[in-house]
Amino acid sequence: MSTFASLMRPLDVKGVRLPNRIVFPPTVTNYASDGGEVTERLIRYYQEIARNGVGLTVVGATAIARAGNLFPLCTRIDGDEYLEGLSRLFSVIREAGSVPAVQLAHAGRQTSHKMTGEQPVAPSPLPCPVWKDLPRELSPQEIEKVEDDFAEGVRRSKLAGAAMVELHGAHGYLINQFLSPFSNRRTDHYGGSLENRARFALNILHKTRARVGSDYPIICRISAEEFMEGGLTLSDTREIAPLLVKNGVDVISVSAGVAASRPLRDQHMKQGRFWELAGAIKESVPQTPVIAVGKILDLATAEKVMESQGVELIAICRALIADPELVTKSLEGRSDEIVRCIECGECTASLVKDESTMRCSVNPNL
């Protein structure tokens, strides 16, 4: 029976001790209320995962503004009225033995009027090939307001008890939209060169640090490749990652793709390309912890990826949705009892196609 010793080692991030190297990454569940409040269902979902040996549990897709909702029933953090519910959620995760974190996001053009009641906004008035609503181009003054909204979201997260936050700069959402030449065609100081396209993200970091200080851990999730013609490439993101670290990011979480490149993204994930991307980003930020993700369905694979790519943390998503006890069963030598993810995609299809809450074909509790 393997003890998975390398995975079980603790890791300190700015004074926050993670008990092991396993991360449950942020997911959209649609388990919040229609006003963005934490619900009992959402608490049960995260509690079940947190109490089964996950080192870091990241609450997913929490909108920093109503117009930035990724899906209709995402948690929100754009007002103090959300603090009580989030505080309870973070406390439950902590009491279960995991470190609580929260992902802050703004959908930008990857949403719809139907979801938010407002016209989507974006760096440039280019519709997302998937959502198709024509977005309105943000003015410089509006961009500054969104930067402030992100920073306020981090301040509220800390106040509510999150041990760290993750800024969602991946998968085609607003921070990613500014970074990418595919979606950012601006000609002002927020567009053009890589440095200008990174300005939005860096301003968020500067404003955030002014509110929470230098010792509060910040993760930034990026898409190392967009898999879109004219989009971000690994060469770009190997320049972006050090910029983020220089300006206040403590951990880089490496994913890939955007909504419009999902079929190609899934193909690359199946081939293990995501792991190699994480390793390549790690080379560009050698002193910074990096999280790898992408079809990591068991602890043996997790250990292999961590060791082969030189990364510090491993995100396990769909396998933990299928069986929240995956880590516990693996460590106790009960691997034959694990309910395996069958890679059917129901967890995402239920959100996108059915506009429903997240479901899983093999987990009847969801």
JSON list of N, CA and C in Angstrom, two decimals, residues 217-268:
[
{"chain": "A", "resi": 217, "resn": "PRO", "atom": "N", "xyz": [-1.96, 35.53, 1.29]},
{"chain": "A", "resi": 217, "resn": "PRO", "atom": "CA", "xyz": [-1.63, 34.75, 0.09]},
{"chain": "A", "resi": 217, "resn": "PRO", "atom": "C", "xyz": [-2.65, 34.94, -1.05]},
{"chain": "A", "resi": 218, "resn": "ILE", "atom": "N", "xyz": [-2.11, 35.15, -2.23]},
{"chain": "A", "resi": 218, "resn": "ILE", "atom": "CA", "xyz": [-2.93, 35.31, -3.44]},
{"chain": "A", "resi": 218, "resn": "ILE", "atom": "C", "xyz": [-2.48, 34.29, -4.48]},
{"chain": "A", "resi": 219, "resn": "ILE", "atom": "N", "xyz": [-3.45, 33.53, -4.98]},
{"chain": "A", "resi": 219, "resn": "ILE", "atom": "CA", "xyz": [-3.25, 32.61, -6.10]},
{"chain": "A", "resi": 219, "resn": "ILE", "atom": "C", "xyz": [-3.79, 33.31, -7.35]},
{"chain": "A", "resi": 220, "resn": "CYS", "atom": "N", "xyz": [-3.17, 33.08, -8.49]},
{"chain": "A", "resi": 220, "resn": "CYS", "atom": "CA", "xyz": [-3.78, 33.52, -9.75]},
{"chain": "A", "resi": 220, "resn": "CYS", "atom": "C", "xyz": [-3.83, 32.32, -10.69]},
{"chain": "A", "resi": 221, "resn": "ARG", "atom": "N", "xyz": [-5.02, 32.06, -11.20]},
{"chain": "A", "resi": 221, "resn": "ARG", "atom": "CA", "xyz": [-5.20, 30.96, -12.16]},
{"chain": "A", "resi": 221, "resn": "ARG", "atom": "C", "xyz": [-5.07, 31.53, -13.57]},
{"chain": "A", "resi": 222, "resn": "ILE", "atom": "N", "xyz": [-4.29, 30.88, -14.41]},
{"chain": "A", "resi": 222, "resn": "ILE", "atom": "CA", "xyz": [-4.10, 31.33, -15.78]},
{"chain": "A", "resi": 222, "resn": "ILE", "atom": "C", "xyz": [-4.33, 30.18, -16.75]},
{"chain": "A", "resi": 223, "resn": "SER", "atom": "N", "xyz": [-4.68, 30.55, -17.98]},
{"chain": "A", "resi": 223, "resn": "SER", "atom": "CA", "xyz": [-4.70, 29.58, -19.07]},
{"chain": "A", "resi": 223, "resn": "SER", "atom": "C", "xyz": [-3.37, 29.70, -19.79]},
{"chain": "A", "resi": 224, "resn": "ALA", "atom": "N", "xyz": [-2.53, 28.69, -19.64]},
{"chain": "A", "resi": 224, "resn": "ALA", "atom": "CA", "xyz": [-1.19, 28.75, -20.22]},
{"chain": "A", "resi": 224, "resn": "ALA", "atom": "C", "xyz": [-1.23, 28.77, -21.74]},
{"chain": "A", "resi": 225, "resn": "GLU", "atom": "N", "xyz": [-2.25, 28.17, -22.32]},
{"chain": "A", "resi": 225, "resn": "GLU", "atom": "CA", "xyz": [-2.52, 28.22, -23.76]},
{"chain": "A", "resi": 225, "resn": "GLU", "atom": "C", "xyz": [-4.02, 28.40, -23.93]},
{"chain": "A", "resi": 226, "resn": "GLU", "atom": "N", "xyz": [-4.41, 29.23, -24.89]},
{"chain": "A", "resi": 226, "resn": "GLU", "atom": "CA", "xyz": [-5.85, 29.38, -25.15]},
{"chain": "A", "resi": 226, "resn": "GLU", "atom": "C", "xyz": [-6.35, 28.39, -26.20]},
{"chain": "A", "resi": 227, "resn": "PHE", "atom": "N", "xyz": [-5.45, 27.83, -26.99]},
{"chain": "A", "resi": 227, "resn": "PHE", "atom": "CA", "xyz": [-5.83, 26.92, -28.08]},
{"chain": "A", "resi": 227, "resn": "PHE", "atom": "C", "xyz": [-6.76, 27.61, -29.07]},
{"chain": "A", "resi": 228, "resn": "MET", "atom": "N", "xyz": [-6.51, 28.90, -29.29]},
{"chain": "A", "resi": 228, "resn": "MET", "atom": "CA", "xyz": [-7.28, 29.69, -30.26]},
{"chain": "A", "resi": 228, "resn": "MET", "atom": "C", "xyz": [-6.30, 30.44, -31.15]},
{"chain": "A", "resi": 229, "resn": "GLU", "atom": "N", "xyz": [-6.58, 30.46, -32.46]},
{"chain": "A", "resi": 229, "resn": "GLU", "atom": "CA", "xyz": [-5.73, 31.23, -33.36]},
{"chain": "A", "resi": 229, "resn": "GLU", "atom": "C", "xyz": [-5.78, 32.70, -32.95]},
{"chain": "A", "resi": 230, "resn": "GLY", "atom": "N", "xyz": [-4.62, 33.28, -32.74]},
{"chain": "A", "resi": 230, "resn": "GLY", "atom": "CA", "xyz": [-4.55, 34.67, -32.31]},
{"chain": "A", "resi": 230, "resn": "GLY", "atom": "C", "xyz": [-4.67, 34.86, -30.81]},
{"chain": "A", "resi": 231, "resn": "GLY", "atom": "N", "xyz": [-4.76, 33.75, -30.07]},
{"chain": "A", "resi": 231, "resn": "GLY", "atom": "CA", "xyz": [-4.90, 33.83, -28.62]},
{"chain": "A", "resi": 231, "resn": "GLY", "atom": "C", "xyz": [-3.57, 33.70, -27.90]},
{"chain": "A", "resi": 232, "resn": "LEU", "atom": "N", "xyz": [-3.66, 33.61, -26.57]},
{"chain": "A", "resi": 232, "resn": "LEU", "atom": "CA", "xyz": [-2.46, 33.46, -25.75]},
{"chain": "A", "resi": 232, "resn": "LEU", "atom": "C", "xyz": [-1.75, 32.15, -26.05]},
{"chain": "A", "resi": 233, "resn": "THR", "atom": "N", "xyz": [-0.43, 32.22, -26.10]},
{"chain": "A", "resi": 233, "resn": "THR", "atom": "CA", "xyz": [0.40, 31.03, -26.28]},
{"chain": "A", "resi": 233, "resn": "THR", "atom": "C", "xyz": [1.25, 30.82, -25.02]},
{"chain": "A", "resi": 234, "resn": "LEU", "atom": "N", "xyz": [1.88, 29.68, -24.95]},
{"chain": "A", "resi": 234, "resn": "LEU", "atom": "CA", "xyz": [2.75, 29.40, -23.81]},
{"chain": "A", "resi": 234, "resn": "LEU", "atom": "C", "xyz": [3.88, 30.42, -23.73]},
{"chain": "A", "resi": 235, "resn": "SER", "atom": "N", "xyz": [4.36, 30.87, -24.88]},
{"chain": "A", "resi": 235, "resn": "SER", "atom": "CA", "xyz": [5.41, 31.89, -24.87]},
{"chain": "A", "resi": 235, "resn": "SER", "atom": "C", "xyz": [4.93, 33.15, -24.16]},
{"chain": "A", "resi": 236, "resn": "ASP", "atom": "N", "xyz": [3.67, 33.53, -24.42]},
{"chain": "A", "resi": 236, "resn": "ASP", "atom": "CA", "xyz": [3.10, 34.71, -23.75]},
{"chain": "A", "resi": 236, "resn": "ASP", "atom": "C", "xyz": [3.01, 34.50, -22.25]},
{"chain": "A", "resi": 237, "resn": "THR", "atom": "N", "xyz": [2.45, 33.37, -21.87]},
{"chain": "A", "resi": 237, "resn": "THR", "atom": "CA", "xyz": [2.16, 33.18, -20.44]},
{"chain": "A", "resi": 237, "resn": "THR", "atom": "C", "xyz": [3.43, 32.91, -19.63]},
{"chain": "A", "resi": 238, "resn": "ARG", "atom": "N", "xyz": [4.48, 32.47, -20.30]},
{"chain": "A", "resi": 238, "resn": "ARG", "atom": "CA", "xyz": [5.76, 32.36, -19.60]},
{"chain": "A", "resi": 238, "resn": "ARG", "atom": "C", "xyz": [6.34, 33.74, -19.30]},
{"chain": "A", "resi": 239, "resn": "GLU", "atom": "N", "xyz": [5.88, 34.76, -20.00]},
{"chain": "A", "resi": 239, "resn": "GLU", "atom": "CA", "xyz": [6.23, 36.14, -19.65]},
{"chain": "A", "resi": 239, "resn": "GLU", "atom": "C", "xyz": [5.25, 36.72, -18.63]},
{"chain": "A", "resi": 240, "resn": "ILE", "atom": "N", "xyz": [3.99, 36.34, -18.75]},
{"chain": "A", "resi": 240, "resn": "ILE", "atom": "CA", "xyz": [2.96, 36.88, -17.85]},
{"chain": "A", "resi": 240, "resn": "ILE", "atom": "C", "xyz": [3.14, 36.37, -16.42]},
{"chain": "A", "resi": 241, "resn": "ALA", "atom": "N", "xyz": [3.44, 35.10, -16.26]},
{"chain": "A", "resi": 241, "resn": "ALA", "atom": "CA", "xyz": [3.55, 34.52, -14.91]},
{"chain": "A", "resi": 241, "resn": "ALA", "atom": "C", "xyz": [4.58, 35.25, -14.05]},
{"chain": "A", "resi": 242, "resn": "PRO", "atom": "N", "xyz": [5.80, 35.53, -14.54]},
{"chain": "A", "resi": 242, "resn": "PRO", "atom": "CA", "xyz": [6.74, 36.29, -13.71]},
{"chain": "A", "resi": 242, "resn": "PRO", "atom": "C", "xyz": [6.25, 37.70, -13.39]},
{"chain": "A", "resi": 243, "resn": "LEU", "atom": "N", "xyz": [5.52, 38.33, -14.32]},
{"chain": "A", "resi": 243, "resn": "LEU", "atom": "CA", "xyz": [4.94, 39.65, -14.05]},
{"chain": "A", "resi": 243, "resn": "LEU", "atom": "C", "xyz": [3.97, 39.58, -12.88]},
{"chain": "A", "resi": 244, "resn": "LEU", "atom": "N", "xyz": [3.13, 38.56, -12.88]},
{"chain": "A", "resi": 244, "resn": "LEU", "atom": "CA", "xyz": [2.16, 38.39, -11.80]},
{"chain": "A", "resi": 244, "resn": "LEU", "atom": "C", "xyz": [2.87, 38.20, -10.47]},
{"chain": "A", "resi": 245, "resn": "VAL", "atom": "N", "xyz": [3.90, 37.36, -10.46]},
{"chain": "A", "resi": 245, "resn": "VAL", "atom": "CA", "xyz": [4.64, 37.10, -9.23]},
{"chain": "A", "resi": 245, "resn": "VAL", "atom": "C", "xyz": [5.33, 38.37, -8.74]},
{"chain": "A", "resi": 246, "resn": "LYS", "atom": "N", "xyz": [5.94, 39.09, -9.64]},
{"chain": "A", "resi": 246, "resn": "LYS", "atom": "CA", "xyz": [6.64, 40.33, -9.27]},
{"chain": "A", "resi": 246, "resn": "LYS", "atom": "C", "xyz": [5.69, 41.34, -8.65]},
{"chain": "A", "resi": 247, "resn": "ASN", "atom": "N", "xyz": [4.41, 41.27, -9.02]},
{"chain": "A", "resi": 247, "resn": "ASN", "atom": "CA", "xyz": [3.43, 42.25, -8.55]},
{"chain": "A", "resi": 247, "resn": "ASN", "atom": "C", "xyz": [2.49, 41.72, -7.48]},
{"chain": "A", "resi": 248, "resn": "GLY", "atom": "N", "xyz": [2.85, 40.60, -6.85]},
{"chain": "A", "resi": 248, "resn": "GLY", "atom": "CA", "xyz": [2.10, 40.22, -5.66]},
{"chain": "A", "resi": 248, "resn": "GLY", "atom": "C", "xyz": [1.42, 38.88, -5.64]},
{"chain": "A", "resi": 249, "resn": "VAL", "atom": "N", "xyz": [1.57, 38.06, -6.69]},
{"chain": "A", "resi": 249, "resn": "VAL", "atom": "CA", "xyz": [0.97, 36.72, -6.69]},
{"chain": "A", "resi": 249, "resn": "VAL", "atom": "C", "xyz": [1.92, 35.74, -6.01]},
{"chain": "A", "resi": 250, "resn": "ASP", "atom": "N", "xyz": [1.37, 34.87, -5.18]},
{"chain": "A", "resi": 250, "resn": "ASP", "atom": "CA", "xyz": [2.17, 33.93, -4.40]},
{"chain": "A", "resi": 250, "resn": "ASP", "atom": "C", "xyz": [2.13, 32.50, -4.94]},
{"chain": "A", "resi": 251, "resn": "VAL", "atom": "N", "xyz": [1.08, 32.16, -5.68]},
{"chain": "A", "resi": 251, "resn": "VAL", "atom": "CA", "xyz": [0.93, 30.82, -6.25]},
{"chain": "A", "resi": 251, "resn": "VAL", "atom": "C", "xyz": [0.31, 30.97, -7.63]},
{"chain": "A", "resi": 252, "resn": "ILE", "atom": "N", "xyz": [0.82, 30.23, -8.61]},
{"chain": "A", "resi": 252, "resn": "ILE", "atom": "CA", "xyz": [0.23, 30.22, -9.95]},
{"chain": "A", "resi": 252, "resn": "ILE", "atom": "C", "xyz": [-0.47, 28.88, -10.17]},
{"chain": "A", "resi": 253, "resn": "SER", "atom": "N", "xyz": [-1.75, 28.94, -10.51]},
{"chain": "A", "resi": 253, "resn": "SER", "atom": "CA", "xyz": [-2.52, 27.75, -10.85]},
{"chain": "A", "resi": 253, "resn": "SER", "atom": "C", "xyz": [-2.64, 27.68, -12.36]},
{"chain": "A", "resi": 254, "resn": "VAL", "atom": "N", "xyz": [-2.18, 26.60, -12.95]},
{"chain": "A", "resi": 254, "resn": "VAL", "atom": "CA", "xyz": [-2.05, 26.52, -14.41]},
{"chain": "A", "resi": 254, "resn": "VAL", "atom": "C", "xyz": [-3.12, 25.62, -15.01]},
{"chain": "A", "resi": 255, "resn": "SER", "atom": "N", "xyz": [-4.00, 26.23, -15.79]},
{"chain": "A", "resi": 255, "resn": "SER", "atom": "CA", "xyz": [-4.97, 25.48, -16.58]},
{"chain": "A", "resi": 255, "resn": "SER", "atom": "C", "xyz": [-4.75, 25.86, -18.04]},
{"chain": "A", "resi": 256, "resn": "ALA", "atom": "N", "xyz": [-5.77, 25.71, -18.88]},
{"chain": "A", "resi": 256, "resn": "ALA", "atom": "CA", "xyz": [-5.62, 26.05, -20.29]},
{"chain": "A", "resi": 256, "resn": "ALA", "atom": "C", "xyz": [-6.99, 26.17, -20.94]},
{"chain": "A", "resi": 257, "resn": "GLY", "atom": "N", "xyz": [-7.02, 26.84, -22.10]},
{"chain": "A", "resi": 257, "resn": "GLY", "atom": "CA", "xyz": [-8.24, 26.93, -22.88]},
{"chain": "A", "resi": 257, "resn": "GLY", "atom": "C", "xyz": [-9.19, 28.03, -22.45]},
{"chain": "A", "resi": 258, "resn": "VAL", "atom": "N", "xyz": [-10.16, 28.28, -23.32]},
{"chain": "A", "resi": 258, "resn": "VAL", "atom": "CA", "xyz": [-11.26, 29.21, -23.07]},
{"chain": "A", "resi": 258, "resn": "VAL", "atom": "C", "xyz": [-12.54, 28.52, -23.51]},
{"chain": "A", "resi": 259, "resn": "ALA", "atom": "N", "xyz": [-13.67, 29.17, -23.29]},
{"chain": "A", "resi": 259, "resn": "ALA", "atom": "CA", "xyz": [-14.96, 28.54, -23.62]},
{"chain": "A", "resi": 259, "resn": "ALA", "atom": "C", "xyz": [-15.02, 28.11, -25.09]},
{"chain": "A", "resi": 260, "resn": "ALA", "atom": "N", "xyz": [-14.54, 28.95, -25.99]},
{"chain": "A", "resi": 260, "resn": "ALA", "atom": "CA", "xyz": [-14.66, 28.67, -27.41]},
{"chain": "A", "resi": 260, "resn": "ALA", "atom": "C", "xyz": [-13.73, 27.56, -27.88]},
{"chain": "A", "resi": 261, "resn": "SER", "atom": "N", "xyz": [-12.70, 27.24, -27.10]},
{"chain": "A", "resi": 261, "resn": "SER", "atom": "CA", "xyz": [-11.76, 26.20, -27.52]},
{"chain": "A", "resi": 261, "resn": "SER", "atom": "C", "xyz": [-11.97, 24.90, -26.75]},
{"chain": "A", "resi": 262, "resn": "ARG", "atom": "N", "xyz": [-13.14, 24.72, -26.17]},
{"chain": "A", "resi": 262, "resn": "ARG", "atom": "CA", "xyz": [-13.35, 23.58, -25.27]},
{"chain": "A", "resi": 262, "resn": "ARG", "atom": "C", "xyz": [-13.07, 22.22, -25.91]},
{"chain": "A", "resi": 263, "resn": "PRO", "atom": "N", "xyz": [-13.55, 21.92, -27.15]},
{"chain": "A", "resi": 263, "resn": "PRO", "atom": "CA", "xyz": [-13.25, 20.59, -27.71]},
{"chain": "A", "resi": 263, "resn": "PRO", "atom": "C", "xyz": [-11.75, 20.32, -27.81]},
{"chain": "A", "resi": 264, "resn": "LEU", "atom": "N", "xyz": [-11.00, 21.32, -28.30]},
{"chain": "A", "resi": 264, "resn": "LEU", "atom": "CA", "xyz": [-9.55, 21.16, -28.42]},
{"chain": "A", "resi": 264, "resn": "LEU", "atom": "C", "xyz": [-8.91, 21.10, -27.04]},
{"chain": "A", "resi": 265, "resn": "ARG", "atom": "N", "xyz": [-9.45, 21.91, -26.12]},
{"chain": "A", "resi": 265, "resn": "ARG", "atom": "CA", "xyz": [-8.95, 21.92, -24.74]},
{"chain": "A", "resi": 265, "resn": "ARG", "atom": "C", "xyz": [-9.09, 20.53, -24.12]},
{"chain": "A", "resi": 266, "resn": "ASP", "atom": "N", "xyz": [-10.25, 19.92, -24.28]},
{"chain": "A", "resi": 266, "resn": "ASP", "atom": "CA", "xyz": [-10.48, 18.60, -23.70]},
{"chain": "A", "resi": 266, "resn": "ASP", "atom": "C", "xyz": [-9.56, 17.54, -24.32]},
{"chain": "A", "resi": 267, "resn": "GLN", "atom": "N", "xyz": [-9.30, 17.70, -25.62]},
{"chain": "A", "resi": 267, "resn": "GLN", "atom": "CA", "xyz": [-8.39, 16.76, -26.30]},
{"chain": "A", "resi": 267, "resn": "GLN", "atom": "C", "xyz": [-6.99, 16.86, -25.70]},
{"chain": "A", "resi": 268, "resn": "HIS", "atom": "N", "xyz": [-6.52, 18.09, -25.50]},
{"chain": "A", "resi": 268, "resn": "HIS", "atom": "CA", "xyz": [-5.19, 18.28, -24.91]},
{"chain": "A", "resi": 268, "resn": "HIS", "atom": "C", "xyz": [-5.14, 17.76, -23.48]}
]
